[in-house]
PDB file of C-alpha atoms in Angstrom:
ATOM      1  CA  UNK A   1      -2.523 -36.386 -51.635  1.00 39.00           C
ATOM      2  CA  UNK A   2      -4.961 -33.815 -50.327  1.00 41.00           C
ATOM      3  CA  UNK A   3      -8.468 -35.013 -49.651  1.00 42.00           C
ATOM      4  CA  UNK A   4     -11.319 -33.714 -51.833  1.00 49.00           C
ATOM      5  CA  UNK A   5     -13.039 -32.119 -48.851  1.00 55.00           C
ATOM      6  CA  UNK A   6     -10.797 -30.984 -46.021  1.00 70.00           C
ATOM      7  CA  UNK A   7     -12.918 -30.492 -42.874  1.00 74.00           C
ATOM      8  CA  UNK A   8     -10.272 -28.380 -41.127  1.00 77.00           C
ATOM      9  CA  UNK A   9     -10.080 -25.888 -43.976  1.00 76.00           C
ATOM     10  CA  UNK A  10     -13.869 -25.883 -44.397  1.00 76.00           C
ATOM     11  CA  UNK A  11     -14.258 -24.929 -40.718  1.00 82.00           C
ATOM     12  CA  UNK A  12     -11.790 -22.070 -41.126  1.00 80.00           C
ATOM     13  CA  UNK A  13     -13.507 -20.710 -44.229  1.00 80.00           C
ATOM     14  CA  UNK A  14     -16.932 -21.021 -42.675  1.00 84.00           C
ATOM     15  CA  UNK A  15     -15.754 -19.317 -39.495  1.00 84.00           C
ATOM     16  CA  UNK A  16     -14.318 -16.439 -41.514  1.00 82.00           C
ATOM     17  CA  UNK A  17     -17.614 -15.989 -43.382  1.00 86.00           C
ATOM     18  CA  UNK A  18     -19.592 -16.006 -40.145  1.00 90.00           C
ATOM     19  CA  UNK A  19     -17.268 -13.423 -38.633  1.00 88.00           C
ATOM     20  CA  UNK A  20     -17.756 -11.177 -41.682  1.00 88.00           C
ATOM     21  CA  UNK A  21     -21.548 -11.445 -41.325  1.00 92.00           C
ATOM     22  CA  UNK A  22     -21.340 -10.523 -37.640  1.00 93.00           C
ATOM     23  CA  UNK A  23     -19.103  -7.539 -38.349  1.00 91.00           C
ATOM     24  CA  UNK A  24     -21.377  -6.352 -41.164  1.00 90.00           C
ATOM     25  CA  UNK A  25     -24.245  -6.464 -38.688  1.00 90.00           C
ATOM     26  CA  UNK A  26     -22.158  -4.404 -36.269  1.00 93.00           C
ATOM     27  CA  UNK A  27     -22.498  -6.926 -33.434  1.00 92.00           C
ATOM     28  CA  UNK A  28     -19.958  -8.143 -30.908  1.00 93.00           C
ATOM     29  CA  UNK A  29     -19.421 -11.816 -30.135  1.00 91.00           C
ATOM     30  CA  UNK A  30     -20.871 -11.155 -26.674  1.00 92.00           C
ATOM     31  CA  UNK A  31     -24.075  -9.711 -28.145  1.00 93.00           C
ATOM     32  CA  UNK A  32     -24.492 -12.713 -30.439  1.00 92.00           C
ATOM     33  CA  UNK A  33     -23.907 -15.105 -27.543  1.00 91.00           C
ATOM     34  CA  UNK A  34     -26.577 -13.325 -25.487  1.00 93.00           C
ATOM     35  CA  UNK A  35     -29.088 -13.593 -28.337  1.00 91.00           C
ATOM     36  CA  UNK A  36     -28.468 -17.338 -28.759  1.00 90.00           C
ATOM     37  CA  UNK A  37     -28.106 -18.067 -25.028  1.00 91.00           C
ATOM     38  CA  UNK A  38     -24.646 -19.602 -25.517  1.00 90.00           C
ATOM     39  CA  UNK A  39     -21.201 -18.681 -24.221  1.00 91.00           C
ATOM     40  CA  UNK A  40     -19.082 -16.031 -25.896  1.00 89.00           C
ATOM     41  CA  UNK A  41     -16.251 -18.576 -26.125  1.00 88.00           C
ATOM     42  CA  UNK A  42     -18.441 -20.786 -28.324  1.00 89.00           C
ATOM     43  CA  UNK A  43     -18.947 -17.951 -30.811  1.00 90.00           C
ATOM     44  CA  UNK A  44     -15.191 -17.299 -30.815  1.00 87.00           C
ATOM     45  CA  UNK A  45     -14.383 -20.977 -31.384  1.00 83.00           C
ATOM     46  CA  UNK A  46     -16.900 -21.155 -34.239  1.00 86.00           C
ATOM     47  CA  UNK A  47     -15.348 -18.128 -35.904  1.00 86.00           C
ATOM     48  CA  UNK A  48     -11.740 -19.245 -35.567  1.00 81.00           C
ATOM     49  CA  UNK A  49     -12.494 -22.719 -36.928  1.00 77.00           C
ATOM     50  CA  UNK A  50     -11.404 -24.553 -33.783  1.00 69.00           C
ATOM     51  CA  UNK A  51     -14.863 -26.031 -33.180  1.00 71.00           C
ATOM     52  CA  UNK A  52     -17.066 -28.171 -35.389  1.00 76.00           C
ATOM     53  CA  UNK A  53     -19.960 -26.113 -36.781  1.00 84.00           C
ATOM     54  CA  UNK A  54     -23.372 -27.720 -37.128  1.00 87.00           C
ATOM     55  CA  UNK A  55     -25.974 -26.719 -39.698  1.00 89.00           C
ATOM     56  CA  UNK A  56     -28.162 -25.664 -36.791  1.00 90.00           C
ATOM     57  CA  UNK A  57     -25.430 -23.264 -35.621  1.00 89.00           C
ATOM     58  CA  UNK A  58     -25.308 -21.761 -39.104  1.00 90.00           C
ATOM     59  CA  UNK A  59     -29.091 -21.434 -39.295  1.00 91.00           C
ATOM     60  CA  UNK A  60     -29.267 -19.719 -35.905  1.00 91.00           C
ATOM     61  CA  UNK A  61     -26.423 -17.328 -36.696  1.00 92.00           C
ATOM     62  CA  UNK A  62     -27.870 -16.420 -40.092  1.00 92.00           C
ATOM     63  CA  UNK A  63     -31.142 -15.660 -38.294  1.00 92.00           C
ATOM     64  CA  UNK A  64     -29.402 -13.321 -35.864  1.00 92.00           C
ATOM     65  CA  UNK A  65     -27.550 -11.615 -38.716  1.00 92.00           C
ATOM     66  CA  UNK A  66     -30.793 -11.348 -40.730  1.00 92.00           C
ATOM     67  CA  UNK A  67     -29.301 -12.976 -43.839  1.00 91.00           C
ATOM     68  CA  UNK A  68     -32.123 -12.959 -46.404  1.00 88.00           C
ATOM     69  CA  UNK A  69     -30.253 -14.310 -49.430  1.00 89.00           C
ATOM     70  CA  UNK A  70     -31.072 -18.040 -49.464  1.00 87.00           C
ATOM     71  CA  UNK A  71     -28.076 -18.746 -51.697  1.00 88.00           C
ATOM     72  CA  UNK A  72     -25.726 -17.474 -49.003  1.00 87.00           C
ATOM     73  CA  UNK A  73     -27.494 -19.498 -46.327  1.00 88.00           C
ATOM     74  CA  UNK A  74     -27.456 -22.654 -48.478  1.00 88.00           C
ATOM     75  CA  UNK A  75     -23.759 -22.197 -49.233  1.00 86.00           C
ATOM     76  CA  UNK A  76     -22.896 -21.795 -45.549  1.00 87.00           C
ATOM     77  CA  UNK A  77     -25.064 -24.795 -44.638  1.00 86.00           C
ATOM     78  CA  UNK A  78     -23.197 -26.921 -47.207  1.00 85.00           C
ATOM     79  CA  UNK A  79     -19.857 -25.775 -45.788  1.00 81.00           C
ATOM     80  CA  UNK A  80     -21.076 -26.732 -42.314  1.00 83.00           C
ATOM     81  CA  UNK A  81     -22.026 -30.195 -43.570  1.00 83.00           C
ATOM     82  CA  UNK A  82     -18.609 -30.680 -45.191  1.00 76.00           C
ATOM     83  CA  UNK A  83     -16.803 -29.380 -42.113  1.00 73.00           C
ATOM     84  CA  UNK A  84     -18.187 -32.271 -40.085  1.00 75.00           C
ATOM     85  CA  UNK A  85     -16.754 -34.922 -42.383  1.00 73.00           C
ATOM     86  CA  UNK A  86     -13.622 -36.775 -41.334  1.00 72.00           C
ATOM     87  CA  UNK A  87     -10.199 -36.267 -42.874  1.00 76.00           C
ATOM     88  CA  UNK A  88      -7.856 -39.156 -43.702  1.00 79.00           C
ATOM     89  CA  UNK A  89      -6.054 -38.693 -40.353  1.00 76.00           C
ATOM     90  CA  UNK A  90      -9.148 -39.679 -38.339  1.00 72.00           C
ATOM     91  CA  UNK A  91      -8.600 -43.285 -39.414  1.00 80.00           C
ATOM     92  CA  UNK A  92      -5.538 -43.321 -37.136  1.00 82.00           C
ATOM     93  CA  UNK A  93      -7.509 -42.428 -34.009  1.00 76.00           C
ATOM     94  CA  UNK A  94      -6.915 -39.487 -31.693  1.00 76.00           C
ATOM     95  CA  UNK A  95      -4.007 -37.469 -33.124  1.00 77.00           C
ATOM     96  CA  UNK A  96      -3.113 -34.499 -30.865  1.00 78.00           C
ATOM     97  CA  UNK A  97      -2.045 -32.229 -33.755  1.00 81.00           C
ATOM     98  CA  UNK A  98      -4.914 -33.119 -36.113  1.00 83.00           C
ATOM     99  CA  UNK A  99      -5.732 -29.433 -36.716  1.00 82.00           C
ATOM    100  CA  UNK A 100      -2.223 -28.896 -38.048  1.00 88.00           C
ATOM    101  CA  UNK A 101      -2.430 -31.995 -40.257  1.00 88.00           C
ATOM    102  CA  UNK A 102      -5.651 -30.688 -41.752  1.00 85.00           C
ATOM    103  CA  UNK A 103      -3.983 -27.366 -42.576  1.00 87.00           C
ATOM    104  CA  UNK A 104      -0.845 -29.014 -43.934  1.00 92.00           C
ATOM    105  CA  UNK A 105      -2.924 -31.324 -46.134  1.00 88.00           C
ATOM    106  CA  UNK A 106      -4.503 -28.354 -47.935  1.00 86.00           C
ATOM    107  CA  UNK A 107      -1.542 -25.955 -47.898  1.00 91.00           C
ATOM    108  CA  UNK A 108       0.148 -24.802 -51.095  1.00 93.00           C
ATOM    109  CA  UNK A 109       3.428 -23.932 -49.400  1.00 96.00           C
ATOM    110  CA  UNK A 110       5.136 -24.505 -46.077  1.00 97.00           C
ATOM    111  CA  UNK A 111       8.100 -22.656 -44.597  1.00 98.00           C
ATOM    112  CA  UNK A 112       9.485 -24.272 -41.472  1.00 98.00           C
ATOM    113  CA  UNK A 113      12.334 -23.669 -39.067  1.00 98.00           C
ATOM    114  CA  UNK A 114      13.517 -26.592 -36.935  1.00 97.00           C
ATOM    115  CA  UNK A 115      16.238 -26.116 -34.293  1.00 96.00           C
ATOM    116  CA  UNK A 116      16.406 -29.650 -32.858  1.00 95.00           C
ATOM    117  CA  UNK A 117      15.332 -32.363 -35.313  1.00 97.00           C
ATOM    118  CA  UNK A 118      14.760 -32.955 -39.012  1.00 98.00           C
ATOM    119  CA  UNK A 119      11.238 -31.774 -39.987  1.00 97.00           C
ATOM    120  CA  UNK A 120       8.596 -34.511 -40.021  1.00 97.00           C
ATOM    121  CA  UNK A 121       7.959 -34.302 -43.767  1.00 97.00           C
ATOM    122  CA  UNK A 122      11.643 -35.058 -44.418  1.00 98.00           C
ATOM    123  CA  UNK A 123      12.134 -37.903 -41.938  1.00 98.00           C
ATOM    124  CA  UNK A 124      12.877 -41.547 -42.753  1.00 98.00           C
ATOM    125  CA  UNK A 125      10.703 -44.134 -40.951  1.00 98.00           C
ATOM    126  CA  UNK A 126      13.602 -45.240 -38.719  1.00 98.00           C
ATOM    127  CA  UNK A 127      14.455 -41.665 -37.755  1.00 98.00           C
ATOM    128  CA  UNK A 128      10.782 -40.820 -37.148  1.00 97.00           C
ATOM    129  CA  UNK A 129      10.386 -43.816 -34.848  1.00 97.00           C
ATOM    130  CA  UNK A 130      13.491 -42.852 -32.853  1.00 97.00           C
ATOM    131  CA  UNK A 131      12.375 -39.207 -32.542  1.00 97.00           C
ATOM    132  CA  UNK A 132       8.862 -40.103 -31.405  1.00 96.00           C
ATOM    133  CA  UNK A 133      10.055 -42.756 -28.947  1.00 96.00           C
ATOM    134  CA  UNK A 134      12.565 -40.331 -27.465  1.00 96.00           C
ATOM    135  CA  UNK A 135      10.064 -37.479 -27.187  1.00 93.00           C
ATOM    136  CA  UNK A 136       7.374 -39.707 -25.644  1.00 93.00           C
ATOM    137  CA  UNK A 137       9.252 -42.058 -23.267  1.00 94.00           C
ATOM    138  CA  UNK A 138       6.032 -43.372 -21.680  1.00 93.00           C
ATOM    139  CA  UNK A 139       4.182 -44.038 -24.943  1.00 92.00           C
ATOM    140  CA  UNK A 140       3.198 -47.601 -25.823  1.00 94.00           C
ATOM    141  CA  UNK A 141       4.841 -49.245 -28.833  1.00 95.00           C
ATOM    142  CA  UNK A 142       1.495 -49.315 -30.651  1.00 94.00           C
ATOM    143  CA  UNK A 143       1.067 -45.561 -30.171  1.00 94.00           C
ATOM    144  CA  UNK A 144       4.565 -44.891 -31.483  1.00 95.00           C
ATOM    145  CA  UNK A 145       3.903 -47.064 -34.531  1.00 95.00           C
ATOM    146  CA  UNK A 146       0.633 -45.233 -35.193  1.00 94.00           C
ATOM    147  CA  UNK A 147       2.336 -41.850 -35.039  1.00 94.00           C
ATOM    148  CA  UNK A 148       5.042 -43.026 -37.422  1.00 96.00           C
ATOM    149  CA  UNK A 149       2.371 -44.191 -39.870  1.00 96.00           C
ATOM    150  CA  UNK A 150       0.680 -40.787 -39.705  1.00 95.00           C
ATOM    151  CA  UNK A 151       4.006 -39.054 -40.330  1.00 95.00           C
ATOM    152  CA  UNK A 152       4.736 -41.212 -43.369  1.00 96.00           C
ATOM    153  CA  UNK A 153       1.204 -40.619 -44.661  1.00 94.00           C
ATOM    154  CA  UNK A 154       1.725 -36.856 -44.329  1.00 95.00           C
ATOM    155  CA  UNK A 155       4.771 -37.103 -46.582  1.00 96.00           C
ATOM    156  CA  UNK A 156       2.523 -37.793 -49.557  1.00 93.00           C
ATOM    157  CA  UNK A 157       2.146 -34.009 -49.714  1.00 92.00           C
ATOM    158  CA  UNK A 158       5.741 -33.669 -50.949  1.00 94.00           C
ATOM    159  CA  UNK A 159       5.727 -36.780 -53.158  1.00 90.00           C
ATOM    160  CA  UNK A 160       2.474 -36.042 -54.999  1.00 88.00           C
ATOM    161  CA  UNK A 161       3.634 -35.709 -58.646  1.00 85.00           C
ATOM    162  CA  UNK A 162       0.714 -33.466 -59.666  1.00 84.00           C
ATOM    163  CA  UNK A 163       0.398 -31.022 -56.766  1.00 86.00           C
ATOM    164  CA  UNK A 164       3.427 -31.299 -54.467  1.00 93.00           C
ATOM    165  CA  UNK A 165       3.699 -29.065 -51.436  1.00 95.00           C
ATOM    166  CA  UNK A 166       6.226 -26.258 -51.901  1.00 97.00           C
ATOM    167  CA  UNK A 167       8.495 -26.842 -48.915  1.00 98.00           C
ATOM    168  CA  UNK A 168      11.246 -24.568 -47.618  1.00 98.00           C
ATOM    169  CA  UNK A 169      13.050 -25.831 -44.521  1.00 98.00           C
ATOM    170  CA  UNK A 170      15.763 -24.144 -42.474  1.00 98.00           C
ATOM    171  CA  UNK A 171      17.443 -26.514 -40.001  1.00 97.00           C
ATOM    172  CA  UNK A 172      19.816 -25.641 -37.243  1.00 97.00           C
ATOM    173  CA  UNK A 173      23.096 -27.570 -37.384  1.00 98.00           C
ATOM    174  CA  UNK A 174      22.037 -29.183 -34.092  1.00 97.00           C
ATOM    175  CA  UNK A 175      19.383 -31.160 -35.986  1.00 97.00           C
ATOM    176  CA  UNK A 176      22.165 -32.824 -37.982  1.00 98.00           C
ATOM    177  CA  UNK A 177      24.567 -33.342 -35.095  1.00 97.00           C
ATOM    178  CA  UNK A 178      22.015 -34.812 -32.678  1.00 97.00           C
ATOM    179  CA  UNK A 179      22.483 -38.586 -33.008  1.00 97.00           C
ATOM    180  CA  UNK A 180      18.900 -39.845 -33.171  1.00 97.00           C
ATOM    181  CA  UNK A 181      18.622 -43.638 -33.437  1.00 97.00           C
ATOM    182  CA  UNK A 182      22.360 -44.194 -33.817  1.00 97.00           C
ATOM    183  CA  UNK A 183      24.969 -43.412 -36.510  1.00 97.00           C
ATOM    184  CA  UNK A 184      23.474 -45.726 -39.140  1.00 97.00           C
ATOM    185  CA  UNK A 185      19.991 -44.193 -38.818  1.00 98.00           C
ATOM    186  CA  UNK A 186      21.532 -40.711 -39.008  1.00 98.00           C
ATOM    187  CA  UNK A 187      23.640 -41.560 -42.085  1.00 97.00           C
ATOM    188  CA  UNK A 188      20.526 -42.831 -43.871  1.00 97.00           C
ATOM    189  CA  UNK A 189      18.496 -39.833 -42.725  1.00 98.00           C
ATOM    190  CA  UNK A 190      21.013 -37.287 -43.956  1.00 98.00           C
ATOM    191  CA  UNK A 191      21.404 -39.052 -47.301  1.00 97.00           C
ATOM    192  CA  UNK A 192      17.613 -38.962 -47.603  1.00 97.00           C
ATOM    193  CA  UNK A 193      17.722 -35.252 -46.776  1.00 97.00           C
ATOM    194  CA  UNK A 194      20.355 -34.616 -49.454  1.00 96.00           C
ATOM    195  CA  UNK A 195      18.321 -36.491 -52.083  1.00 96.00           C
ATOM    196  CA  UNK A 196      15.137 -34.598 -51.238  1.00 97.00           C
ATOM    197  CA  UNK A 197      16.962 -31.267 -51.466  1.00 96.00           C
ATOM    198  CA  UNK A 198      17.478 -31.922 -55.177  1.00 96.00           C
ATOM    199  CA  UNK A 199      13.735 -31.859 -55.826  1.00 95.00           C
ATOM    200  CA  UNK A 200      12.658 -28.585 -57.488  1.00 95.00           C
ATOM    201  CA  UNK A 201       9.840 -27.964 -54.987  1.00 96.00           C
ATOM    202  CA  UNK A 202      11.970 -28.607 -51.888  1.00 98.00           C
ATOM    203  CA  UNK A 203      14.582 -26.173 -50.569  1.00 98.00           C
ATOM    204  CA  UNK A 204      16.704 -27.046 -47.545  1.00 98.00           C
ATOM    205  CA  UNK A 205      19.158 -24.779 -45.759  1.00 98.00           C
ATOM    206  CA  UNK A 206      21.302 -25.349 -42.680  1.00 98.00           C
ATOM    207  CA  UNK A 207      22.002 -22.685 -40.076  1.00 97.00           C
ATOM    208  CA  UNK A 208      25.571 -23.460 -38.912  1.00 96.00           C
ATOM    209  CA  UNK A 209      26.753 -23.096 -35.335  1.00 96.00           C
ATOM    210  CA  UNK A 210      29.273 -20.486 -36.504  1.00 95.00           C
ATOM    211  CA  UNK A 211      26.409 -18.079 -37.220  1.00 93.00           C
ATOM    212  CA  UNK A 212      25.922 -17.642 -33.468  1.00 93.00           C
ATOM    213  CA  UNK A 213      22.702 -15.961 -32.330  1.00 93.00           C
ATOM    214  CA  UNK A 214      20.075 -15.626 -35.056  1.00 92.00           C
ATOM    215  CA  UNK A 215      16.305 -14.953 -35.446  1.00 89.00           C
ATOM    216  CA  UNK A 216      15.440 -18.616 -34.848  1.00 90.00           C
ATOM    217  CA  UNK A 217      16.830 -18.942 -31.332  1.00 88.00           C
ATOM    218  CA  UNK A 218      13.322 -18.618 -29.885  1.00 88.00           C
ATOM    219  CA  UNK A 219      12.321 -22.006 -31.286  1.00 92.00           C
ATOM    220  CA  UNK A 220      10.483 -23.954 -33.966  1.00 93.00           C
ATOM    221  CA  UNK A 221       7.696 -22.514 -36.101  1.00 96.00           C
ATOM    222  CA  UNK A 222       5.997 -23.056 -39.445  1.00 96.00           C
ATOM    223  CA  UNK A 223       4.283 -20.740 -41.927  1.00 97.00           C
ATOM    224  CA  UNK A 224       1.449 -22.280 -43.969  1.00 95.00           C
ATOM    225  CA  UNK A 225       0.019 -20.588 -47.059  1.00 95.00           C
ATOM    226  CA  UNK A 226      -2.986 -21.794 -49.042  1.00 91.00           C
ATOM    227  CA  UNK A 227      -4.027 -21.819 -52.713  1.00 87.00           C
ATOM    228  CA  UNK A 228      -7.310 -20.032 -52.016  1.00 80.00           C
ATOM    229  CA  UNK A 229      -6.772 -16.318 -51.459  1.00 75.00           C
ATOM    230  CA  UNK A 230      -9.642 -16.287 -48.948  1.00 71.00           C
ATOM    231  CA  UNK A 231      -7.653 -18.542 -46.592  1.00 80.00           C
ATOM    232  CA  UNK A 232      -5.355 -16.504 -44.387  1.00 84.00           C
ATOM    233  CA  UNK A 233      -1.746 -17.523 -43.786  1.00 92.00           C
ATOM    234  CA  UNK A 234      -1.257 -19.452 -40.526  1.00 91.00           C
ATOM    235  CA  UNK A 235       1.722 -19.440 -38.164  1.00 94.00           C
ATOM    236  CA  UNK A 236       2.003 -22.746 -36.305  1.00 93.00           C
ATOM    237  CA  UNK A 237       3.838 -23.037 -32.981  1.00 94.00           C
ATOM    238  CA  UNK A 238       4.051 -26.572 -31.600  1.00 90.00           C
ATOM    239  CA  UNK A 239       3.657 -27.154 -27.863  1.00 83.00           C
ATOM    240  CA  UNK A 240       3.912 -30.136 -25.535  1.00 77.00           C
ATOM    241  CA  UNK A 241       0.258 -30.205 -24.482  1.00 76.00           C
ATOM    242  CA  UNK A 242      -1.312 -27.661 -26.845  1.00 77.00           C
ATOM    243  CA  UNK A 243      -0.418 -25.856 -30.052  1.00 84.00           C
ATOM    244  CA  UNK A 244      -0.756 -22.215 -31.044  1.00 87.00           C
ATOM    245  CA  UNK A 245      -2.114 -20.946 -34.371  1.00 87.00           C
ATOM    246  CA  UNK A 246      -1.606 -17.284 -35.265  1.00 89.00           C
ATOM    247  CA  UNK A 247      -3.488 -15.631 -38.126  1.00 86.00           C
ATOM    248  CA  UNK A 248      -3.421 -11.934 -37.226  1.00 88.00           C
ATOM    249  CA  UNK A 249      -1.772  -9.911 -39.964  1.00 90.00           C
ATOM    250  CA  UNK A 250       0.850  -8.361 -37.697  1.00 95.00           C
ATOM    251  CA  UNK A 251       1.874 -11.786 -36.351  1.00 95.00           C
ATOM    252  CA  UNK A 252       2.158 -13.254 -39.844  1.00 95.00           C
ATOM    253  CA  UNK A 253       4.237 -10.273 -40.945  1.00 96.00           C
ATOM    254  CA  UNK A 254       6.608 -10.559 -37.975  1.00 96.00           C
ATOM    255  CA  UNK A 255       7.249 -14.281 -38.460  1.00 96.00           C
ATOM    256  CA  UNK A 256       7.577 -13.907 -42.235  1.00 97.00           C
ATOM    257  CA  UNK A 257      10.211 -11.181 -41.863  1.00 96.00           C
ATOM    258  CA  UNK A 258      12.043 -13.290 -39.281  1.00 96.00           C
ATOM    259  CA  UNK A 259      12.039 -16.229 -41.715  1.00 97.00           C
ATOM    260  CA  UNK A 260      13.566 -14.076 -44.452  1.00 97.00           C
ATOM    261  CA  UNK A 261      16.424 -13.239 -42.073  1.00 97.00           C
ATOM    262  CA  UNK A 262      16.873 -16.953 -41.359  1.00 96.00           C
ATOM    263  CA  UNK A 263      17.079 -17.785 -45.054  1.00 96.00           C
ATOM    264  CA  UNK A 264      19.576 -14.983 -45.642  1.00 96.00           C
ATOM    265  CA  UNK A 265      21.888 -16.070 -42.810  1.00 96.00           C
ATOM    266  CA  UNK A 266      21.787 -19.835 -43.413  1.00 97.00           C
ATOM    267  CA  UNK A 267      24.007 -21.731 -45.854  1.00 98.00           C
ATOM    268  CA  UNK A 268      22.627 -21.589 -49.371  1.00 97.00           C
ATOM    269  CA  UNK A 269      21.090 -24.805 -50.838  1.00 97.00           C
ATOM    270  CA  UNK A 270      24.314 -25.893 -52.617  1.00 97.00           C
ATOM    271  CA  UNK A 271      26.442 -25.262 -49.533  1.00 98.00           C
ATOM    272  CA  UNK A 272      23.846 -27.095 -47.467  1.00 98.00           C
ATOM    273  CA  UNK A 273      24.028 -30.222 -49.656  1.00 97.00           C
ATOM    274  CA  UNK A 274      27.801 -30.320 -49.254  1.00 97.00           C
ATOM    275  CA  UNK A 275      27.510 -29.753 -45.511  1.00 98.00           C
ATOM    276  CA  UNK A 276      24.898 -32.503 -45.100  1.00 97.00           C
ATOM    277  CA  UNK A 277      26.978 -34.913 -47.188  1.00 97.00           C
ATOM    278  CA  UNK A 278      30.061 -34.318 -45.027  1.00 97.00           C
ATOM    279  CA  UNK A 279      28.118 -34.942 -41.803  1.00 97.00           C
ATOM    280  CA  UNK A 280      26.525 -38.078 -43.326  1.00 96.00           C
ATOM    281  CA  UNK A 281      29.973 -39.446 -44.228  1.00 96.00           C
ATOM    282  CA  UNK A 282      31.126 -38.875 -40.652  1.00 96.00           C
ATOM    283  CA  UNK A 283      28.154 -40.911 -39.376  1.00 96.00           C
ATOM    284  CA  UNK A 284      28.845 -43.653 -41.923  1.00 94.00           C
ATOM    285  CA  UNK A 285      32.449 -43.939 -40.717  1.00 92.00           C
ATOM    286  CA  UNK A 286      31.228 -44.110 -37.136  1.00 84.00           C
TER     287      UNK A 286
END
């Protein structure tokens, strides 16, 4: 279930408002940095929501932009205060993809393409543990357990009966054929996948090997959309040591069009359920 105040989303909204004020003033980020005696990179990080914004930062920026409406200043100051609160994921310690979790927690819909493994929101605990342990061979058992707990906690977004996340997932056939955790774990995982695909807010499609080259060969990505129209759509690209978040309109358009091609070329949801069931039976026999 989404938290009442999501600090990640608050930072993004506040950054967008501050950018608008700067642009209305006709100033560059470099000019603002010179006025405040800070680095230009700090101004950029404040505006893109990647850095925590203090109320002092807001006060100083509003002074530079000559904002005279106290209601606007008070509103931005309140957003700054809320942006420094902690989301539910902070209770699990240092999570490397915490920015993504914050966005996912507040998203209204998620479109994801996965070429190698079942998406995290659709994983069973046993499968999640095997994936994480395999991807992080030097991680301690306690760290693996913590990451599994976070993954299971994230899944409340698709099980929330009142406001479930609208999830559309396209998986490459390789994600089903890759034996993660052994045949029994895979049989259980694929049965779980088939059951979830029957939920009205979850759509799952498989891209079969027979399709050959397709628009997803460049790798995994996710498209997050939000209920508030003021929040721009985000493209998420996961990396080993750092992640990439794209919000520029042209980037969003390119990835959205590519996703439509993926959906058109993949097996339809009914064909996918039959395909997944056949692969699950093969694992069960094994």
